[in-house]
Amino acid sequence: MDKRERTIWKMNLLDNGESNYEFCKKRNIVGFGWGLLEHTTTDYEEFKELTKIEGKYYQDGKYAYALQCAMNAFDMMKSGDIILLHDKDMSFHVCIVSDEHVNINQGALYFEVNVTCNRKVEFLTKLLSEEELRNVGVEPSSCIARHTIEKMSSPDKEQLENYINNHILHG
């Protein structure tokens, strides 16, 4: 994939203040969970429709804002895109989306929700520190998602993309 086509996503893997990073890393996934109360599904498009029917996260013709943001991101995400995850020590983990599909998982293994939506990723071994980001002209706060997941659109995106391409992916 040409690096100009790559999108950088910022993702928050916290649930009630607890990090789901280790859980995701062991499974090579990143994801979100908004549980269905009455239904189960193994299909992402069906999950969206069932969420509307159940109504807990869909009211007045709209999804809950955070869920809509997460689904929009997962719908736009492509194989080869970069995802930044931060931990409590403010180190940034880099992973690469490794397939085009949104997968559905169910059951107690996937925490308290009965359905989680996830993407397969490859976690890279190199972490980025706040200091390292500042040294390449990137403000660390611009790498932190305010919601579950969002596209990085700050002026820092190009510098960060170049640094990741030259020092992490091909360095």
Short mmCIF file of C-alpha atoms in Angstrom, two decimals:
data_model
loop_
_atom_site.label_atom_id
_atom_site.label_comp_id
_atom_site.label_asym_id
_atom_site.label_seq_id
_atom_site.Cartn_x
_atom_site.Cartn_y
_atom_site.Cartn_z
CA MET A 1 0.00 0.00 0.00
CA ASP A 2 1.31 3.45 -0.85
CA LYS A 3 1.99 5.31 2.39
CA ARG A 4 -0.04 8.33 1.22
CA GLU A 5 -3.15 6.12 1.31
CA ARG A 6 -2.56 4.98 4.90
CA THR A 7 -4.82 6.35 7.62
CA ILE A 8 -3.64 6.75 11.19
CA TRP A 9 -6.24 5.93 13.82
CA LYS A 10 -6.09 6.75 17.53
CA MET A 11 -7.77 4.19 19.74
CA ASN A 12 -8.66 4.01 23.41
CA LEU A 13 -8.75 0.47 24.86
CA LEU A 14 -10.02 1.49 28.28
CA ASP A 15 -13.18 0.10 29.79
CA ASN A 16 -14.27 1.67 33.10
CA GLY A 17 -10.68 2.81 33.64
CA GLU A 18 -9.19 -0.65 33.00
CA SER A 19 -6.98 -1.27 29.98
CA ASN A 20 -7.87 -4.05 27.57
CA TYR A 21 -4.47 -3.78 25.87
CA GLU A 22 -3.04 -7.14 27.02
CA PHE A 23 -6.28 -8.92 26.15
CA CYS A 24 -6.20 -7.47 22.64
CA LYS A 25 -2.48 -8.01 22.12
CA LYS A 26 -2.73 -11.74 22.95
CA ARG A 27 -5.43 -12.11 20.29
CA ASN A 28 -3.99 -9.68 17.71
CA ILE A 29 -7.18 -7.63 17.70
CA VAL A 30 -8.47 -4.19 18.56
CA GLY A 31 -12.16 -3.73 19.14
CA PHE A 32 -15.15 -2.29 20.85
CA GLY A 33 -18.08 -3.82 22.67
CA TRP A 34 -21.58 -2.46 22.91
CA GLY A 35 -23.61 -5.43 24.04
CA LEU A 36 -26.89 -6.51 22.60
CA LEU A 37 -29.38 -7.28 25.35
CA GLU A 38 -31.81 -9.51 23.47
CA HIS A 39 -29.91 -10.92 20.50
CA THR A 40 -26.64 -12.48 19.46
CA THR A 41 -25.00 -12.32 16.06
CA THR A 42 -21.87 -13.30 14.20
CA ASP A 43 -22.30 -10.66 11.47
CA TYR A 44 -21.22 -7.02 11.75
CA GLU A 45 -23.98 -5.61 9.51
CA GLU A 46 -26.56 -7.59 11.46
CA PHE A 47 -25.06 -6.23 14.70
CA LYS A 48 -25.76 -2.69 13.46
CA GLU A 49 -29.37 -3.57 12.60
CA LEU A 50 -29.99 -5.41 15.87
CA THR A 51 -28.61 -2.43 17.78
CA LYS A 52 -31.30 -0.31 16.11
CA ILE A 53 -34.04 -2.80 16.98
CA GLU A 54 -33.04 -3.12 20.63
CA GLY A 55 -32.88 0.65 20.99
CA LYS A 56 -30.52 0.90 23.96
CA TYR A 57 -27.85 2.58 21.81
CA TYR A 58 -30.18 3.83 19.07
CA GLN A 59 -32.82 6.47 19.73
CA ASP A 60 -34.60 9.09 17.67
CA GLY A 61 -33.12 7.66 14.47
CA LYS A 62 -29.52 7.96 15.68
CA TYR A 63 -26.91 5.70 17.24
CA ALA A 64 -25.34 6.83 20.50
CA TYR A 65 -22.54 9.22 19.53
CA ALA A 66 -19.62 7.09 20.78
CA LEU A 67 -20.97 3.95 19.11
CA GLN A 68 -21.52 5.83 15.84
CA CYS A 69 -17.91 7.10 15.95
CA ALA A 70 -16.59 3.57 16.55
CA MET A 71 -18.66 2.04 13.75
CA ASN A 72 -17.72 4.82 11.32
CA ALA A 73 -14.03 4.22 12.02
CA PHE A 74 -14.33 0.45 11.64
CA ASP A 75 -16.28 0.93 8.39
CA MET A 76 -13.56 3.20 6.93
CA MET A 77 -10.54 1.27 8.22
CA LYS A 78 -8.43 -0.55 5.62
CA SER A 79 -5.75 -3.20 5.75
CA GLY A 80 -2.39 -1.47 6.22
CA ASP A 81 -3.78 1.43 8.26
CA ILE A 82 -1.90 2.36 11.43
CA ILE A 83 -3.53 2.37 14.88
CA LEU A 84 -1.96 4.12 17.88
CA LEU A 85 -2.89 2.90 21.35
CA HIS A 86 -1.64 4.59 24.50
CA ASP A 87 -1.08 3.05 27.90
CA LYS A 88 -1.23 4.53 31.39
CA ASP A 89 2.52 5.32 31.23
CA MET A 90 1.93 7.41 28.09
CA SER A 91 3.81 5.11 25.79
CA PHE A 92 2.20 4.67 22.41
CA HIS A 93 1.82 1.21 20.90
CA VAL A 94 1.69 0.92 17.13
CA CYS A 95 -0.29 -1.73 15.30
CA ILE A 96 -1.17 -2.31 11.67
CA VAL A 97 -4.63 -3.38 10.49
CA SER A 98 -4.12 -6.79 8.89
CA ASP A 99 -7.43 -7.54 7.21
CA GLU A 100 -10.44 -5.88 5.62
CA HIS A 101 -13.18 -7.44 7.76
CA VAL A 102 -14.85 -6.51 11.01
CA ASN A 103 -15.17 -9.67 13.08
CA ILE A 104 -17.74 -10.42 15.75
CA ASN A 105 -16.99 -12.35 18.94
CA GLN A 106 -19.39 -13.44 21.63
CA GLY A 107 -19.28 -14.95 25.06
CA ALA A 108 -17.82 -14.43 28.51
CA LEU A 109 -14.26 -14.43 27.17
CA TYR A 110 -14.97 -11.04 25.60
CA PHE A 111 -15.81 -9.30 28.89
CA GLU A 112 -19.23 -8.37 30.10
CA VAL A 113 -20.78 -7.60 26.72
CA ASN A 114 -22.21 -10.40 24.64
CA VAL A 115 -20.96 -9.04 21.32
CA THR A 116 -17.68 -7.32 20.48
CA CYS A 117 -16.63 -5.99 17.11
CA ASN A 118 -12.95 -6.27 16.32
CA ARG A 119 -10.31 -5.94 13.64
CA LYS A 120 -7.29 -8.19 13.21
CA VAL A 121 -4.02 -6.30 13.69
CA GLU A 122 -0.30 -6.86 13.94
CA PHE A 123 1.24 -5.29 17.06
CA LEU A 124 4.70 -3.87 16.40
CA THR A 125 7.37 -4.27 19.05
CA LYS A 126 8.58 -0.65 19.03
CA LEU A 127 6.81 1.78 21.36
CA LEU A 128 6.75 5.53 20.92
CA SER A 129 7.32 7.69 24.01
CA GLU A 130 6.01 11.21 24.56
CA GLU A 131 9.59 12.46 24.28
CA GLU A 132 10.17 10.63 21.00
CA LEU A 133 6.96 12.09 19.57
CA ARG A 134 7.95 15.61 20.60
CA ASN A 135 11.42 15.09 19.06
CA VAL A 136 9.81 14.51 15.65
CA GLY A 137 7.48 17.49 16.08
CA VAL A 138 4.35 15.59 17.12
CA GLU A 139 2.27 16.69 20.10
CA PRO A 140 1.50 13.54 22.15
CA SER A 141 -1.98 14.79 23.08
CA SER A 142 -2.92 14.73 19.38
CA CYS A 143 -2.28 10.95 19.45
CA ILE A 144 -4.91 10.23 22.13
CA ALA A 145 -8.47 9.34 21.14
CA ARG A 146 -11.20 11.31 22.91
CA HIS A 147 -13.67 8.52 22.08
CA THR A 148 -13.18 4.80 21.45
CA ILE A 149 -11.51 5.36 18.08
CA GLU A 150 -11.04 8.25 15.73
CA LYS A 151 -9.07 9.24 12.66
CA MET A 152 -5.97 11.33 13.28
CA SER A 153 -6.45 14.56 11.38
CA SER A 154 -4.17 16.95 13.22
CA PRO A 155 -1.25 18.71 11.54
CA ASP A 156 0.94 16.09 13.29
CA LYS A 157 -0.37 13.26 11.11
CA GLU A 158 2.11 13.68 8.25
CA GLN A 159 5.15 13.93 10.55
CA LEU A 160 4.01 10.90 12.53
CA GLU A 161 3.28 8.87 9.40
CA ASN A 162 6.74 9.65 7.99
CA TYR A 163 8.42 8.74 11.27
CA ILE A 164 6.52 5.46 11.60
CA ASN A 165 7.26 4.56 7.97
CA ASN A 166 10.96 5.43 8.17
CA HIS A 167 11.86 4.33 11.73
CA ILE A 168 9.40 1.65 12.74
CA LEU A 169 8.09 -0.09 9.64
CA HIS A 170 11.20 0.17 7.48
CA GLY A 171 13.83 1.23 10.03
#
